[in-house]
mmCIF file of C-alpha atoms and ligand atoms in Angstrom:
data_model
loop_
_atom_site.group_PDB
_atom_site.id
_atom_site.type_symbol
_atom_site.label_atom_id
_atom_site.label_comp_id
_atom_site.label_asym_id
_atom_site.label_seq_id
_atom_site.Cartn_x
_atom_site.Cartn_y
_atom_site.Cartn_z
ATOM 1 C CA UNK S 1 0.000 0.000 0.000
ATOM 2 C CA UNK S 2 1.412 3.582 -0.619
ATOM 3 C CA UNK S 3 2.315 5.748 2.151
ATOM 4 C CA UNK S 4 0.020 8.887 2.423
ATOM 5 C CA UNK S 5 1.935 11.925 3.409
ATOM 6 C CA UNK S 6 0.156 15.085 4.226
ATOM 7 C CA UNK S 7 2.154 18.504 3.675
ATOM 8 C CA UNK S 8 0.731 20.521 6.510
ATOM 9 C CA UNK S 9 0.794 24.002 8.500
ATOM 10 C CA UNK S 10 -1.987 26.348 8.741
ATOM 11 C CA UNK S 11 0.628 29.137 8.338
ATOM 12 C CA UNK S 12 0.335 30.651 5.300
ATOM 13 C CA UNK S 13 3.538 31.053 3.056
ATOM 14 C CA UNK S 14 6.018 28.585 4.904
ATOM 15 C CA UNK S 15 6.931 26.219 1.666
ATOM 16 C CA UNK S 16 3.844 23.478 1.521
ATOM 17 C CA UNK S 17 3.331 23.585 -2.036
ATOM 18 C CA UNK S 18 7.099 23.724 -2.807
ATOM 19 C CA UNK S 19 7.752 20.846 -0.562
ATOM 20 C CA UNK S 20 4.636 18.750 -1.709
ATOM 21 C CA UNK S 21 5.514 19.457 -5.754
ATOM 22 C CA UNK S 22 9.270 18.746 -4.913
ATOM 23 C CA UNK S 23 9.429 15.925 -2.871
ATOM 24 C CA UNK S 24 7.015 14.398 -5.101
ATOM 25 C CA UNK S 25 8.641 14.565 -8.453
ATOM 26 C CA UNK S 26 12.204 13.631 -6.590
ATOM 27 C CA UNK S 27 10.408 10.770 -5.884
ATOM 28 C CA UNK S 28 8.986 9.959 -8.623
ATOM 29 C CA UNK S 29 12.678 10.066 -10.273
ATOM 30 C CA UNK S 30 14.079 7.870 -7.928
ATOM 31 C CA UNK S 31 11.279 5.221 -9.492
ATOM 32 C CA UNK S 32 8.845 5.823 -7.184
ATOM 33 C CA UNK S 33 5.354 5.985 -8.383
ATOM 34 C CA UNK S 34 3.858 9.069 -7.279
ATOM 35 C CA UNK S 35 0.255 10.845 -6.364
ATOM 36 C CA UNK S 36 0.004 13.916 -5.781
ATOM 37 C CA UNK S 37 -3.324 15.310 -4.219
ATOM 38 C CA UNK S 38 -4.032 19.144 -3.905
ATOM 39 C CA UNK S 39 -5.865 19.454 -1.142
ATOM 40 C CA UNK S 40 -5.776 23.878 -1.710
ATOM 41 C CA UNK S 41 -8.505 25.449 -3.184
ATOM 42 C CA UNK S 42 -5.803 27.921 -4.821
ATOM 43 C CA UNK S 43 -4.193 25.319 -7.117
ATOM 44 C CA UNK S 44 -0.692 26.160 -6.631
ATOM 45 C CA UNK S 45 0.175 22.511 -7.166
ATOM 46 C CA UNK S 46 -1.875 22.143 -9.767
ATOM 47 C CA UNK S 47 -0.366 24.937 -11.502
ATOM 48 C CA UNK S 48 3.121 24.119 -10.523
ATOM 49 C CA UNK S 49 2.931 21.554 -12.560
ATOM 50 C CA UNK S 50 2.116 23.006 -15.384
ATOM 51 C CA UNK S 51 -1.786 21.841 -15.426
ATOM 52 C CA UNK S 52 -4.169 25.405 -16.553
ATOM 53 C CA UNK S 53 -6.568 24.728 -13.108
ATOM 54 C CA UNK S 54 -8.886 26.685 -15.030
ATOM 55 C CA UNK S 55 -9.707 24.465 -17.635
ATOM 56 C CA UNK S 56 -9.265 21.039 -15.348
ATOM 57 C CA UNK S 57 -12.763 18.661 -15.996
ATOM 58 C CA UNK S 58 -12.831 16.746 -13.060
ATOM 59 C CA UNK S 59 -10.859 17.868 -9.929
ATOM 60 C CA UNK S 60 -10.738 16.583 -6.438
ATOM 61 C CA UNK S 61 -14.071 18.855 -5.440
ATOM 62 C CA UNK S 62 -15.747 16.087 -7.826
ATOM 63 C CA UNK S 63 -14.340 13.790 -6.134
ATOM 64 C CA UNK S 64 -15.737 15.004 -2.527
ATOM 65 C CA UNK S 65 -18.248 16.332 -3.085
ATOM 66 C CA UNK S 66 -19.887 14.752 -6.479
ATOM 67 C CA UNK S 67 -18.874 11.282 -5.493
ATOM 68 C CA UNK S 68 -16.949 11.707 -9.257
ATOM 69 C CA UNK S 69 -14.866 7.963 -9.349
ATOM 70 C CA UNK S 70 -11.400 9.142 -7.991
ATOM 71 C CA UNK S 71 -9.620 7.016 -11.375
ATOM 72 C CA UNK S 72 -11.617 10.349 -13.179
ATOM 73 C CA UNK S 73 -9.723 12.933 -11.504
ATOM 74 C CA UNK S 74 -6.565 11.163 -11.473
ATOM 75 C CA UNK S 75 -4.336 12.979 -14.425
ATOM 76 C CA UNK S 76 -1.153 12.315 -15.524
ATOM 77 C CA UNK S 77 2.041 15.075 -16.001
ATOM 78 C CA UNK S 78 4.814 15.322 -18.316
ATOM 79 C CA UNK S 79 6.816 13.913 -15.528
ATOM 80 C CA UNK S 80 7.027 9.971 -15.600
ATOM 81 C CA UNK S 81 5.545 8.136 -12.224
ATOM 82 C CA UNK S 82 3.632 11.567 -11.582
ATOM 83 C CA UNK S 83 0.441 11.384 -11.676
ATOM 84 C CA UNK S 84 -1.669 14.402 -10.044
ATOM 85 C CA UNK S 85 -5.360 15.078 -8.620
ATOM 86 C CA UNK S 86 -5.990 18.857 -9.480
ATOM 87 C CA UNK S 87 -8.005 21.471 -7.588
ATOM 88 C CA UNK S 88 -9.099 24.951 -8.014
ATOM 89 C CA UNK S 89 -11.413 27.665 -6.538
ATOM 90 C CA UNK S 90 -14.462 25.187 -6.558
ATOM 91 C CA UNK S 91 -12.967 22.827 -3.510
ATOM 92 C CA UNK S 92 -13.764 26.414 -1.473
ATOM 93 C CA UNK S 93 -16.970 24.842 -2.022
ATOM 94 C CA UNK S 94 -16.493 21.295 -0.203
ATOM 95 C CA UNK S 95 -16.052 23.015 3.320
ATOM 96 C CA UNK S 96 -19.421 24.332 3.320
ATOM 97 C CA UNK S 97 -21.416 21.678 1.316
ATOM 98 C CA UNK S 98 -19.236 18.886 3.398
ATOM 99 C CA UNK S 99 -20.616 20.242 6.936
ATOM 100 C CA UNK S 100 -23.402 18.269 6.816
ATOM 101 C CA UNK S 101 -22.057 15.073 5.518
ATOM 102 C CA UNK S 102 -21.749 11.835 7.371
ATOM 103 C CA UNK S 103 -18.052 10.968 8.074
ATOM 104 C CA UNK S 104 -17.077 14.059 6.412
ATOM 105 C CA UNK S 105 -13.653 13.701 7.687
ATOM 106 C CA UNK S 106 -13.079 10.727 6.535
ATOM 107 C CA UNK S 107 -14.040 11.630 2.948
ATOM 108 C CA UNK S 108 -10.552 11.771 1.229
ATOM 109 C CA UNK S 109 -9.548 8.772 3.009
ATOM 110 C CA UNK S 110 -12.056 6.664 1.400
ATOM 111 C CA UNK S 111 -11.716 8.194 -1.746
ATOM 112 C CA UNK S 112 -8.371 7.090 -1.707
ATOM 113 C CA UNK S 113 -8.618 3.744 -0.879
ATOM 114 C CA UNK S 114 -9.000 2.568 -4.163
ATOM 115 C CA UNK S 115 -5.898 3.842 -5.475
ATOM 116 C CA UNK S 116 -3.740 3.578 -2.837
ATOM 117 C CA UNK S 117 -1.951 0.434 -3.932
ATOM 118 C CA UNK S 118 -1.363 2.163 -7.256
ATOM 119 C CA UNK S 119 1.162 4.239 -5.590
ATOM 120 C CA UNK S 120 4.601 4.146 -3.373
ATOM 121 C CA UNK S 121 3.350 7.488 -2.250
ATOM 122 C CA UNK S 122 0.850 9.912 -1.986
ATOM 123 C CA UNK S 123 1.460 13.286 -0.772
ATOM 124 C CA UNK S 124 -1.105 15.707 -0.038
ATOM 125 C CA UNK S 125 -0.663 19.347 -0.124
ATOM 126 C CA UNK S 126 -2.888 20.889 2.642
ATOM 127 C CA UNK S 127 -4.250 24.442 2.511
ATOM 128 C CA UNK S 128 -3.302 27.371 5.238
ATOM 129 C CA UNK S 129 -6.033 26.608 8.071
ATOM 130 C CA UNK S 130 -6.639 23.992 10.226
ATOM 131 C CA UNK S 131 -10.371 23.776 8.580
ATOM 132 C CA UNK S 132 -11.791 20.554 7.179
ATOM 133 C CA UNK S 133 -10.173 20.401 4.013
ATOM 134 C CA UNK S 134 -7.105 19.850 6.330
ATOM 135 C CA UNK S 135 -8.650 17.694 8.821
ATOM 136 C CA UNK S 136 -9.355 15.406 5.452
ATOM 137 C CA UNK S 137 -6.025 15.484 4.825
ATOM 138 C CA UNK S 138 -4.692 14.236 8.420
ATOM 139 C CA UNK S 139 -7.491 11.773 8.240
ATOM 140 C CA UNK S 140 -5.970 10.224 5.101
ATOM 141 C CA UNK S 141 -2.023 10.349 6.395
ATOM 142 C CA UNK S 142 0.360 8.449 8.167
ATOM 143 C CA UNK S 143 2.378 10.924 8.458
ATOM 144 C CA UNK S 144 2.574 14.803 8.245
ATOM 145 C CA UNK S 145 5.542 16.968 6.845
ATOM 146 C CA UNK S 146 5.307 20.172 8.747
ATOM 147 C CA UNK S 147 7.190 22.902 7.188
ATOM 148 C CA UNK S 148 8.591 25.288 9.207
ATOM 149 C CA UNK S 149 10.296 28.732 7.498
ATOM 150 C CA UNK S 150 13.319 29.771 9.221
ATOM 151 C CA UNK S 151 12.183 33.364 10.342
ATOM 152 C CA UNK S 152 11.782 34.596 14.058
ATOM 153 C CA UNK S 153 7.814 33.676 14.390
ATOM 154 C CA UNK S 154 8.876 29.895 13.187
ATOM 155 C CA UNK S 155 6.902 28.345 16.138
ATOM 156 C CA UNK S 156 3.848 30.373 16.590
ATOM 157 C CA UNK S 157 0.993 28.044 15.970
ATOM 158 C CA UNK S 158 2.912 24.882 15.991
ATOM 159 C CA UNK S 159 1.444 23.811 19.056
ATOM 160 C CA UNK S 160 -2.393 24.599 17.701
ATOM 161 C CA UNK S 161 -0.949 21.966 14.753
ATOM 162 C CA UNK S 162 0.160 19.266 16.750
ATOM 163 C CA UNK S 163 -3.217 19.116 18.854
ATOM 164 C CA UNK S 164 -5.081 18.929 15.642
ATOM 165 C CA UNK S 165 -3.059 16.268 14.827
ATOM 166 C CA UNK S 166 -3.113 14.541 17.957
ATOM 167 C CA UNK S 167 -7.083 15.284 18.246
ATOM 168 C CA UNK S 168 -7.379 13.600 14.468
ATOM 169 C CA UNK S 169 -5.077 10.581 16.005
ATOM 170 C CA UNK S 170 -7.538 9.928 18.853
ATOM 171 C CA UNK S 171 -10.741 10.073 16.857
ATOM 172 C CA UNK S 172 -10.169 9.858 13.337
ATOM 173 C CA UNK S 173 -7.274 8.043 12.610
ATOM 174 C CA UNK S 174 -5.044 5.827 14.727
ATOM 175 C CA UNK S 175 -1.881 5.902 12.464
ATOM 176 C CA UNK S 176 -1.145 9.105 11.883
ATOM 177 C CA UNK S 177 1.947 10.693 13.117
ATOM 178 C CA UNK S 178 4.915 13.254 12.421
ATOM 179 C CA UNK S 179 7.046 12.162 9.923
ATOM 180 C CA UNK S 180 9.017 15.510 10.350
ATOM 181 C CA UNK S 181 9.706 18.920 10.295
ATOM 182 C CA UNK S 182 11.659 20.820 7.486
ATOM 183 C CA UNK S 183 13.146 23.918 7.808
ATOM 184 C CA UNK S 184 12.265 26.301 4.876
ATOM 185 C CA UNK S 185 13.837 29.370 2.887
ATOM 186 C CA UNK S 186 16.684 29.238 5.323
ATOM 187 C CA UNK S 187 19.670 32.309 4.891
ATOM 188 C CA UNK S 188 22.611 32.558 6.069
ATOM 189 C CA UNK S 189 21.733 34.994 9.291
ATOM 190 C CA UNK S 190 22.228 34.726 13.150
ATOM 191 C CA UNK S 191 18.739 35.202 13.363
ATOM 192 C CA UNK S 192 18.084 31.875 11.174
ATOM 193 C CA UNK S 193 21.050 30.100 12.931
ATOM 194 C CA UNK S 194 19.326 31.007 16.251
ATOM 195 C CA UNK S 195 15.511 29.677 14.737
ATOM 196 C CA UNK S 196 17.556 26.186 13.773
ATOM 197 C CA UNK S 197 18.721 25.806 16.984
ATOM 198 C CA UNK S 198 15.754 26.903 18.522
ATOM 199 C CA UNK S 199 13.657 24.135 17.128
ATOM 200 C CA UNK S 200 15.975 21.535 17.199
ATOM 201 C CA UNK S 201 16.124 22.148 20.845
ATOM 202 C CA UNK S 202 12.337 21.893 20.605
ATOM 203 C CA UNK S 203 11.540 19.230 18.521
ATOM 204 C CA UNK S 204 15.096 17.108 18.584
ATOM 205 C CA UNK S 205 14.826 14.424 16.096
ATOM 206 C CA UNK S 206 11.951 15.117 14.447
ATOM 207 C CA UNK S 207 13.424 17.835 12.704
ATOM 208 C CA UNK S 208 14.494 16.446 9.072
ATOM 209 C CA UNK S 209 18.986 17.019 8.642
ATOM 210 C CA UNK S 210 17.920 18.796 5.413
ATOM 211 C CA UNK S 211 17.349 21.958 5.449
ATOM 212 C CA UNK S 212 15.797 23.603 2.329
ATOM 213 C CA UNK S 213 17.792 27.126 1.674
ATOM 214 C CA UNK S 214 16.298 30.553 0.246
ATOM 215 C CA UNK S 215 16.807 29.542 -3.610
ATOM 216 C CA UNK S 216 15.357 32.110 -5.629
ATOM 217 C CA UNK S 217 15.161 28.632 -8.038
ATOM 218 C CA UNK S 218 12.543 27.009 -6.325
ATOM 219 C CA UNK S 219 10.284 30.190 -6.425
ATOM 220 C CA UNK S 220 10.669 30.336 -10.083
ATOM 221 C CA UNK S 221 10.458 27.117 -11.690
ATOM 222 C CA UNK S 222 6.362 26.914 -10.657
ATOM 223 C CA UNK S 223 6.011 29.616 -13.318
ATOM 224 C CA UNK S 224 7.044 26.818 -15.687
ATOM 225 C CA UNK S 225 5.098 24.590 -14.356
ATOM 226 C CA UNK S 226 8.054 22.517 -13.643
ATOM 227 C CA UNK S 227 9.287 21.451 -10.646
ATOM 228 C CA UNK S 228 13.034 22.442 -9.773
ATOM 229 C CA UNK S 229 15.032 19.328 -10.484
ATOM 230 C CA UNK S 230 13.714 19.846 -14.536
ATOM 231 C CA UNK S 231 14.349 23.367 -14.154
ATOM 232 C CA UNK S 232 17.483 23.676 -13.055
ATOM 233 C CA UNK S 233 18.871 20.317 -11.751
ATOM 234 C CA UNK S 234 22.209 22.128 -10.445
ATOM 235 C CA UNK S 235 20.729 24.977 -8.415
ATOM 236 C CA UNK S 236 20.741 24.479 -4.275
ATOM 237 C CA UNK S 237 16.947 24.244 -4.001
ATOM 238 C CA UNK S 238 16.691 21.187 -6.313
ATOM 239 C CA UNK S 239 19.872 19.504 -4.521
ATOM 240 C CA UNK S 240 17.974 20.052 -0.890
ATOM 241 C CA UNK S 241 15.376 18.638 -2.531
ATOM 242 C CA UNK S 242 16.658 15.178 -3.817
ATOM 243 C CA UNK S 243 18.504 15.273 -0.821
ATOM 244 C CA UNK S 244 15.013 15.547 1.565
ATOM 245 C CA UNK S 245 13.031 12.791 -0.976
ATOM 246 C CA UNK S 246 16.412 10.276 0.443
ATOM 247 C CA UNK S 247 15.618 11.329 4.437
ATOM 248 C CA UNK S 248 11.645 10.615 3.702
ATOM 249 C CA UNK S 249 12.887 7.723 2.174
ATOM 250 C CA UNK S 250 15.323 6.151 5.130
ATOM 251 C CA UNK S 251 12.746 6.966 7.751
ATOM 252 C CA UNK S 252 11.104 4.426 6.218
HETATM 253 P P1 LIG Z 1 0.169 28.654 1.111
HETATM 254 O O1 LIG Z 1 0.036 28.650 2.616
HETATM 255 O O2 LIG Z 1 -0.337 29.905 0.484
HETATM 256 O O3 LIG Z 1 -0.366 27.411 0.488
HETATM 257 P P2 LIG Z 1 2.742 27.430 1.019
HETATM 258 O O4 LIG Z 1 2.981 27.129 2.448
HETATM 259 O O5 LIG Z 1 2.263 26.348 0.149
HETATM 260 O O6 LIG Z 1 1.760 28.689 0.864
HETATM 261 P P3 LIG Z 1 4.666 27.985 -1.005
HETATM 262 O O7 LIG Z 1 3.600 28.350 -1.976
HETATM 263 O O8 LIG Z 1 5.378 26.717 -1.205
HETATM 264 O O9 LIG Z 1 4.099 28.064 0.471
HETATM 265 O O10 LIG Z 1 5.767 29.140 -0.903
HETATM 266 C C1 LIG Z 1 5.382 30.498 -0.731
HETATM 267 C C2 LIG Z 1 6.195 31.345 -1.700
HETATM 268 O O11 LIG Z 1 7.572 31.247 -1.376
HETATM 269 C C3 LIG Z 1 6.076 30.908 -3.140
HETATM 270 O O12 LIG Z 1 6.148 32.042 -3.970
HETATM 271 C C4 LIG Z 1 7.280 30.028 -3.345
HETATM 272 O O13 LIG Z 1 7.702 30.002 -4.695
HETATM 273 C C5 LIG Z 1 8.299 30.690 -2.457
HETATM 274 N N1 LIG Z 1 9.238 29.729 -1.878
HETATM 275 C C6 LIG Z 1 8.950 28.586 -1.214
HETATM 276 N N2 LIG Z 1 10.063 27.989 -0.774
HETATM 277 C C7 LIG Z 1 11.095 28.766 -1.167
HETATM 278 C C8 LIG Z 1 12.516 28.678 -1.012
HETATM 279 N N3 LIG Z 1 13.085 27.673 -0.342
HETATM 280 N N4 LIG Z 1 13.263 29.660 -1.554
HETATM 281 C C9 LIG Z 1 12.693 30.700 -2.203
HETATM 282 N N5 LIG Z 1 11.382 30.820 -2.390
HETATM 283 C C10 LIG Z 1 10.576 29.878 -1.875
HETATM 284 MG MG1 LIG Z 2 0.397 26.086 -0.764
#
């Protein structure tokens, strides 16, 4: 069965969508075969791959919310062993028309049942709030990559994470647990020297050895609709990269 991995912090802006598109396409060159779920009503995954989320005909709202057969949504990329499940503005949608629902947590879960075995892994790139869409998300995981960015606030609202994930564990879903944290955008400062140490202090081993630099790299390939390592294979950003997709894989 593939391993679900949910990309999660309700913090807007710390490096979810770059790590989700990332890690999944090193991944997927390393022969793994790859899903990758946007979870984020603003597409940026979508679109960083290069898919128009504008012009998508089934995305994962369809999925949730129109009981659309997940195979339907499923859509391949130009990158071999990628496959991705697209979202746009619509999935704003799901949170309200979801409310109602039956086991409405456990909604992407289910949905990917059927698939699962199709994949090594799944990653799942969770929106900035700790709302349903996300709660889906940490239903459907064994394991959450938080992403932290190395700035002075790194922490705030780290705990208010980790109780939503333990509070999914208890009710929702027995297996889930942090994979890791990965430090994001990191310069060269004190101040982001004093963050790295800060957390590690915190959060010891959890904290992935890679850290993921400030690469102005990473923020531009997305425009391409490629992720870094077919952008520029050489730069520091894709490098971190292939060097995270090894950690994920030796944890196992
Ligand atoms: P949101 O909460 O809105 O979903 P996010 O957590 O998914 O945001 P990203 O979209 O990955 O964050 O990153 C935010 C912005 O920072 C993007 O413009 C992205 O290209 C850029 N960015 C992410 N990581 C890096 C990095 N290591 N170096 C430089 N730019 C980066
Ligand atoms: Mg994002």
């Amino acid at each position: 069965m593939g391993r679900i991995i949910a990309i999660a912090n309700q913090k807007g802006g710390v490096g979810k969508t770059t790590t989700a598109v990332n890690l999944a396409a090193c991944m997927a060159a390393a022969d793994r075969r790859v899903l990758l779920v946007d979870l984020d009503p603003q597409g940026n995954a979508t679109q960083g791959l290069g898919i128009d989320k504008n012009a998508i005909e089934n995305t994962l709202y369809d999925v949730l919310v129109n009981e659309v057969p997940i195979a339907e949504a499923i859509q391949p990329t130009e990158i071999a062993n990628l496959a991705i499940i697209p979202s746009n503005r619509e999935l704003v949608g799901a949170e309200v028309e979801l409310v109602s629902m039956n086991g409405r947590e456990g909604l992407l879960r289910s949905a990917l049942a059927s698939v699962q075995g199709t994949y090594d892994y799944l990653f799942v790139d969770c929106p900035p709030s700790l709302s349903l869409l996300t709660v889906n998300g940490l239903t459907a995981a064994e394991g959450v990559i938080i992403p932290l960015q190395c700035e002075y606030y790194a922490l705030e609202g780290l705990s208010e994470l980790l109780q939503t994930i333990i509070r999914v564990r208890d009710n929702l879903n027995a297996g889930l647990s942090v994979l890791g944290v990965l430090l994001t955008m990191y310069q060269h400062t004190n101040l982001a020297r004093q963050v790295i140490d800060d957390v590690r202090g915190h959060l010891g081993a959890k904290v992935f050895q890679t850290i993921i630099p400030r690469n102005v790299t990473l923020s531009e390939a997305p425009s391409f609709g490629k992720p870094v390592i077919y952008y520029d294979l050489k730069s520091a950003g894709a490098q971190a990269y292939l060097a995270l997709a090894r950690e994920v894989i030796a944890r196992g």
